[in-house]
């Protein structure tokens, strides 16, 4: 199938150009002004719209296998393509945890049948699976994931000797969740002593505190420097942590990189009063000062990637008292439009959004032939209308869990079309009932 996109404003590699683009099968075959309509079987007039590379979300939890009452690869990847995400990297804290090569491949088999978007799955590290980690193939697995603070699941890696062995022996990218467990336990006990299990949500950022985050992140970075490991720190949540990262070398040369998530750029601890458990994440949403510091580091390139940490739980689960309420929330359908709202508000340029959500994940994970609008690259593309108002409501949510922290929010931009491997996966509010996702490949 040949599809011609006419009159698009293409945002790519720090520039915006008006051009046509021809898709042949799964590849961008031509980018040029005035491509003849005779060359295509279908023509889409993109007059006034912006064409971006498909978003690569480097951190999601799609909950399959084992936790599919919350979400699954099919339901959450449908929501992802509706939000302009064409590739996702899923985390290993499913049930069972993806901590052996066999269990990891089981997830790939599920995705091969169910994924609407392209997929990669992280191999999970534990205190005793170094031998399995070293079998991981860097050609078709994005990296190793370590939980240095406990979160959903039971994958805490807290043995210093084990950590040093993993950092010293693997050549793959190591992605980490950084929160200091001892600090969190002590803080939790303090509030349990005062409130019992029903701790007010407003204290979440003081329990999973700046100290807990910084202590863990700084230790991980120290270990990476000592061993030469390739380290990527997920979901920074504090201004203090941003001081640990560099912006004086190109991303391709960085050995230590950082990600920030949409919710940490959007909410603050003041929002616990109205949003409550719906914005309970690990690491916690923190103060306005932290939010401002994260934005500053994102824009000056100390932070390299914007992602979601999409982690659905049922609405019923989120109504539990603090100590029994899981952390996490659904975001893939709305991450791009949230960032486009920040463009409308003058906080970030379109070019920077594309850099942080498309180009940089591709560079950082060495994703093959994706993340750019280039001839010869896979036709993973998203077309957005920057002048279409709409409101997030229950009836337009695609998450299986059926709720969003953005319900009631009004956005001024809308995803109108999403292409996955040249196939029109989403068009004008409807997901195509064909699963076009492929296994992501990574350059050596």
PDB file of C-alpha atoms in Angstrom, residues 237-412:
ATOM      1  CA  UNK A 237      11.214  13.425  40.525  1.00  0.00           C
ATOM      2  CA  UNK A 238      13.422  15.951  42.344  1.00  0.00           C
ATOM      3  CA  UNK A 239      15.311  19.084  41.416  1.00  0.00           C
ATOM      4  CA  UNK A 240      18.235  17.915  43.534  1.00  0.00           C
ATOM      5  CA  UNK A 241      18.775  14.782  41.422  1.00  0.00           C
ATOM      6  CA  UNK A 242      19.117  16.823  38.231  1.00  0.00           C
ATOM      7  CA  UNK A 243      22.436  18.168  39.553  1.00  0.00           C
ATOM      8  CA  UNK A 244      23.904  14.676  39.028  1.00  0.00           C
ATOM      9  CA  UNK A 245      23.649  14.800  35.226  1.00  0.00           C
ATOM     10  CA  UNK A 246      25.661  16.397  32.426  1.00  0.00           C
ATOM     11  CA  UNK A 247      24.642  18.444  29.397  1.00  0.00           C
ATOM     12  CA  UNK A 248      28.079  19.226  27.969  1.00  0.00           C
ATOM     13  CA  UNK A 249      28.413  16.156  25.724  1.00  0.00           C
ATOM     14  CA  UNK A 250      26.162  14.750  22.967  1.00  0.00           C
ATOM     15  CA  UNK A 251      23.609  12.151  24.021  1.00  0.00           C
ATOM     16  CA  UNK A 252      25.253   9.451  21.901  1.00  0.00           C
ATOM     17  CA  UNK A 253      28.413   9.839  24.014  1.00  0.00           C
ATOM     18  CA  UNK A 254      26.721   9.886  27.426  1.00  0.00           C
ATOM     19  CA  UNK A 255      27.208   6.847  29.649  1.00  0.00           C
ATOM     20  CA  UNK A 256      24.753   8.116  32.272  1.00  0.00           C
ATOM     21  CA  UNK A 257      21.341   9.407  31.171  1.00  0.00           C
ATOM     22  CA  UNK A 258      18.031  10.421  32.695  1.00  0.00           C
ATOM     23  CA  UNK A 259      14.296  10.353  32.044  1.00  0.00           C
ATOM     24  CA  UNK A 260      11.434  12.453  33.379  1.00  0.00           C
ATOM     25  CA  UNK A 261       7.788  11.440  33.257  1.00  0.00           C
ATOM     26  CA  UNK A 262       4.806  13.499  32.186  1.00  0.00           C
ATOM     27  CA  UNK A 263       3.201  13.438  35.631  1.00  0.00           C
ATOM     28  CA  UNK A 264       6.279  14.870  37.346  1.00  0.00           C
ATOM     29  CA  UNK A 265       6.231  17.724  34.818  1.00  0.00           C
ATOM     30  CA  UNK A 266       2.506  18.314  35.391  1.00  0.00           C
ATOM     31  CA  UNK A 267       1.442  17.829  39.005  1.00  0.00           C
ATOM     32  CA  UNK A 268       2.788  18.945  42.394  1.00  0.00           C
ATOM     33  CA  UNK A 269       2.084  17.943  45.985  1.00  0.00           C
ATOM     34  CA  UNK A 270      -0.603  20.650  46.075  1.00  0.00           C
ATOM     35  CA  UNK A 271      -2.647  18.471  43.700  1.00  0.00           C
ATOM     36  CA  UNK A 272      -2.979  15.630  46.228  1.00  0.00           C
ATOM     37  CA  UNK A 273      -5.831  17.621  47.775  1.00  0.00           C
ATOM     38  CA  UNK A 274      -8.017  17.271  44.664  1.00  0.00           C
ATOM     39  CA  UNK A 275      -6.530  14.237  42.883  1.00  0.00           C
ATOM     40  CA  UNK A 276      -5.658  12.120  45.921  1.00  0.00           C
ATOM     41  CA  UNK A 277      -4.582   8.573  45.130  1.00  0.00           C
ATOM     42  CA  UNK A 278      -5.029   9.117  41.370  1.00  0.00           C
ATOM     43  CA  UNK A 279      -1.647  10.866  41.363  1.00  0.00           C
ATOM     44  CA  UNK A 280       0.032   8.445  43.794  1.00  0.00           C
ATOM     45  CA  UNK A 281       3.131   7.305  41.892  1.00  0.00           C
ATOM     46  CA  UNK A 282       6.519   5.916  42.877  1.00  0.00           C
ATOM     47  CA  UNK A 283       8.615   8.047  42.918  1.00  0.00           C
ATOM     48  CA  UNK A 284       6.128  10.528  44.317  1.00  0.00           C
ATOM     49  CA  UNK A 285       4.942  13.742  42.715  1.00  0.00           C
ATOM     50  CA  UNK A 286       6.805  16.348  44.739  1.00  0.00           C
ATOM     51  CA  UNK A 287       6.929  20.142  45.169  1.00  0.00           C
ATOM     52  CA  UNK A 288       6.610  23.078  42.788  1.00  0.00           C
ATOM     53  CA  UNK A 289      10.329  23.669  43.269  1.00  0.00           C
ATOM     54  CA  UNK A 290      11.006  20.104  42.116  1.00  0.00           C
ATOM     55  CA  UNK A 291       8.706  20.476  39.121  1.00  0.00           C
ATOM     56  CA  UNK A 292      10.450  23.719  38.137  1.00  0.00           C
ATOM     57  CA  UNK A 293      13.857  22.057  38.509  1.00  0.00           C
ATOM     58  CA  UNK A 294      12.818  19.121  36.321  1.00  0.00           C
ATOM     59  CA  UNK A 295      11.613  21.488  33.600  1.00  0.00           C
ATOM     60  CA  UNK A 296      14.873  23.433  33.737  1.00  0.00           C
ATOM     61  CA  UNK A 297      16.941  20.245  33.441  1.00  0.00           C
ATOM     62  CA  UNK A 298      14.765  18.937  30.605  1.00  0.00           C
ATOM     63  CA  UNK A 299      15.192  22.116  28.589  1.00  0.00           C
ATOM     64  CA  UNK A 300      18.960  22.412  29.181  1.00  0.00           C
ATOM     65  CA  UNK A 301      19.496  18.716  28.276  1.00  0.00           C
ATOM     66  CA  UNK A 302      20.556  17.285  31.618  1.00  0.00           C
ATOM     67  CA  UNK A 303      17.373  15.199  31.278  1.00  0.00           C
ATOM     68  CA  UNK A 304      17.278  13.314  27.993  1.00  0.00           C
ATOM     69  CA  UNK A 305      13.881  11.624  27.629  1.00  0.00           C
ATOM     70  CA  UNK A 306      10.195  12.206  28.405  1.00  0.00           C
ATOM     71  CA  UNK A 307       8.170   9.042  29.125  1.00  0.00           C
ATOM     72  CA  UNK A 308       5.017   7.946  30.949  1.00  0.00           C
ATOM     73  CA  UNK A 309       5.725   5.109  33.411  1.00  0.00           C
ATOM     74  CA  UNK A 310       2.180   4.101  32.348  1.00  0.00           C
ATOM     75  CA  UNK A 311       1.050   1.803  35.180  1.00  0.00           C
ATOM     76  CA  UNK A 312      -2.700   1.150  35.348  1.00  0.00           C
ATOM     77  CA  UNK A 313      -4.509  -0.080  38.440  1.00  0.00           C
ATOM     78  CA  UNK A 314      -8.244  -0.537  38.806  1.00  0.00           C
ATOM     79  CA  UNK A 315     -10.214   2.385  40.175  1.00  0.00           C
ATOM     80  CA  UNK A 316     -11.285   0.158  43.076  1.00  0.00           C
ATOM     81  CA  UNK A 317      -7.657  -0.581  43.968  1.00  0.00           C
ATOM     82  CA  UNK A 318      -6.885   3.141  43.972  1.00  0.00           C
ATOM     83  CA  UNK A 319      -9.646   3.723  46.567  1.00  0.00           C
ATOM     84  CA  UNK A 320      -7.806   1.706  49.219  1.00  0.00           C
ATOM     85  CA  UNK A 321      -6.230   3.347  52.252  1.00  0.00           C
ATOM     86  CA  UNK A 322      -2.710   4.656  51.800  1.00  0.00           C
ATOM     87  CA  UNK A 323      -0.725   1.576  52.840  1.00  0.00           C
ATOM     88  CA  UNK A 324      -2.846  -0.702  50.621  1.00  0.00           C
ATOM     89  CA  UNK A 325      -3.247   1.681  47.665  1.00  0.00           C
ATOM     90  CA  UNK A 326      -0.990   0.790  44.710  1.00  0.00           C
ATOM     91  CA  UNK A 327       1.126   3.478  43.080  1.00  0.00           C
ATOM     92  CA  UNK A 328       0.848   4.240  39.376  1.00  0.00           C
ATOM     93  CA  UNK A 329      -1.633   5.417  36.780  1.00  0.00           C
ATOM     94  CA  UNK A 330      -2.533   5.277  33.076  1.00  0.00           C
ATOM     95  CA  UNK A 331      -0.907   7.878  30.790  1.00  0.00           C
ATOM     96  CA  UNK A 332      -0.069   6.614  27.274  1.00  0.00           C
ATOM     97  CA  UNK A 333      -3.203   8.005  25.619  1.00  0.00           C
ATOM     98  CA  UNK A 334      -2.494  11.524  26.868  1.00  0.00           C
ATOM     99  CA  UNK A 335       1.270  12.030  27.190  1.00  0.00           C
ATOM    100  CA  UNK A 336       1.731  13.712  23.803  1.00  0.00           C
ATOM    101  CA  UNK A 337      -1.264  16.029  24.135  1.00  0.00           C
ATOM    102  CA  UNK A 338      -0.087  17.014  27.634  1.00  0.00           C
ATOM    103  CA  UNK A 339       3.272  18.014  26.191  1.00  0.00           C
ATOM    104  CA  UNK A 340       1.574  19.833  23.308  1.00  0.00           C
ATOM    105  CA  UNK A 341      -0.416  21.780  25.904  1.00  0.00           C
ATOM    106  CA  UNK A 342       2.915  22.870  27.367  1.00  0.00           C
ATOM    107  CA  UNK A 343       3.874  23.999  23.849  1.00  0.00           C
ATOM    108  CA  UNK A 344       0.713  26.121  23.715  1.00  0.00           C
ATOM    109  CA  UNK A 345       1.636  27.564  27.115  1.00  0.00           C
ATOM    110  CA  UNK A 346       5.083  28.574  25.860  1.00  0.00           C
ATOM    111  CA  UNK A 347       7.071  26.149  28.037  1.00  0.00           C
ATOM    112  CA  UNK A 348       8.589  23.982  25.278  1.00  0.00           C
ATOM    113  CA  UNK A 349       8.951  24.007  21.490  1.00  0.00           C
ATOM    114  CA  UNK A 350       7.576  21.383  19.130  1.00  0.00           C
ATOM    115  CA  UNK A 351      11.130  20.579  18.078  1.00  0.00           C
ATOM    116  CA  UNK A 352      12.122  19.921  21.710  1.00  0.00           C
ATOM    117  CA  UNK A 353       9.093  17.683  22.297  1.00  0.00           C
ATOM    118  CA  UNK A 354      10.099  15.582  19.280  1.00  0.00           C
ATOM    119  CA  UNK A 355      13.713  15.477  20.456  1.00  0.00           C
ATOM    120  CA  UNK A 356      12.789  14.235  23.936  1.00  0.00           C
ATOM    121  CA  UNK A 357       9.961  11.839  22.981  1.00  0.00           C
ATOM    122  CA  UNK A 358      11.153  10.487  19.612  1.00  0.00           C
ATOM    123  CA  UNK A 359      14.799  11.139  18.674  1.00  0.00           C
ATOM    124  CA  UNK A 360      16.397  10.728  22.094  1.00  0.00           C
ATOM    125  CA  UNK A 361      14.768   7.418  23.057  1.00  0.00           C
ATOM    126  CA  UNK A 362      15.918   6.109  19.662  1.00  0.00           C
ATOM    127  CA  UNK A 363      19.493   7.317  20.279  1.00  0.00           C
ATOM    128  CA  UNK A 364      19.612   6.216  23.898  1.00  0.00           C
ATOM    129  CA  UNK A 365      18.346   2.671  23.268  1.00  0.00           C
ATOM    130  CA  UNK A 366      19.906   2.480  19.767  1.00  0.00           C
ATOM    131  CA  UNK A 367      16.504   1.675  18.270  1.00  0.00           C
ATOM    132  CA  UNK A 368      16.966   0.625  14.659  1.00  0.00           C
ATOM    133  CA  UNK A 369      15.388   2.811  11.927  1.00  0.00           C
ATOM    134  CA  UNK A 370      12.783   4.516  14.116  1.00  0.00           C
ATOM    135  CA  UNK A 371      12.324   7.803  15.948  1.00  0.00           C
ATOM    136  CA  UNK A 372      12.854  10.100  12.937  1.00  0.00           C
ATOM    137  CA  UNK A 373      11.027  11.267   9.833  1.00  0.00           C
ATOM    138  CA  UNK A 374      13.636  10.114   7.306  1.00  0.00           C
ATOM    139  CA  UNK A 375      13.634   8.342   3.972  1.00  0.00           C
ATOM    140  CA  UNK A 376      14.382   4.662   4.480  1.00  0.00           C
ATOM    141  CA  UNK A 377      13.145   4.674   8.077  1.00  0.00           C
ATOM    142  CA  UNK A 378      10.121   2.746   9.312  1.00  0.00           C
ATOM    143  CA  UNK A 379       6.910   4.680   8.728  1.00  0.00           C
ATOM    144  CA  UNK A 380       6.017   5.226  12.394  1.00  0.00           C
ATOM    145  CA  UNK A 381       4.333   8.618  12.260  1.00  0.00           C
ATOM    146  CA  UNK A 382       1.791  10.743  14.100  1.00  0.00           C
ATOM    147  CA  UNK A 383      -0.268  13.574  12.650  1.00  0.00           C
ATOM    148  CA  UNK A 384      -1.547  16.188  15.094  1.00  0.00           C
ATOM    149  CA  UNK A 385      -3.971  19.089  14.847  1.00  0.00           C
ATOM    150  CA  UNK A 386      -2.767  21.866  17.156  1.00  0.00           C
ATOM    151  CA  UNK A 387      -6.092  23.681  16.952  1.00  0.00           C
ATOM    152  CA  UNK A 388      -8.697  21.152  17.998  1.00  0.00           C
ATOM    153  CA  UNK A 389     -10.148  21.507  21.472  1.00  0.00           C
ATOM    154  CA  UNK A 390     -11.421  18.469  23.327  1.00  0.00           C
ATOM    155  CA  UNK A 391     -11.993  17.283  26.872  1.00  0.00           C
ATOM    156  CA  UNK A 392     -10.854  14.029  28.468  1.00  0.00           C
ATOM    157  CA  UNK A 393     -13.931  12.101  29.607  1.00  0.00           C
ATOM    158  CA  UNK A 394     -14.823   8.552  30.608  1.00  0.00           C
ATOM    159  CA  UNK A 395     -16.387   7.869  27.211  1.00  0.00           C
ATOM    160  CA  UNK A 396     -13.193   8.657  25.256  1.00  0.00           C
ATOM    161  CA  UNK A 397     -10.761   6.699  27.445  1.00  0.00           C
ATOM    162  CA  UNK A 398      -9.239   3.541  25.975  1.00  0.00           C
ATOM    163  CA  UNK A 399      -7.480   2.296  29.116  1.00  0.00           C
ATOM    164  CA  UNK A 400      -8.885  -0.967  30.423  1.00  0.00           C
ATOM    165  CA  UNK A 401      -8.924   0.494  33.939  1.00  0.00           C
ATOM    166  CA  UNK A 402     -11.387   3.145  32.743  1.00  0.00           C
ATOM    167  CA  UNK A 403     -10.001   6.195  34.542  1.00  0.00           C
ATOM    168  CA  UNK A 404      -7.400   8.916  34.027  1.00  0.00           C
ATOM    169  CA  UNK A 405      -5.836  11.594  36.233  1.00  0.00           C
ATOM    170  CA  UNK A 406      -6.617  13.935  33.325  1.00  0.00           C
ATOM    171  CA  UNK A 407     -10.383  13.407  33.327  1.00  0.00           C
ATOM    172  CA  UNK A 408     -12.036  16.788  32.894  1.00  0.00           C
ATOM    173  CA  UNK A 409      -8.894  18.383  31.431  1.00  0.00           C
ATOM    174  CA  UNK A 410      -9.340  20.405  28.259  1.00  0.00           C
ATOM    175  CA  UNK A 411      -6.659  20.072  25.588  1.00  0.00           C
ATOM    176  CA  UNK A 412      -6.052  22.274  22.551  1.00  0.00           C
TER     177      UNK A 412
END
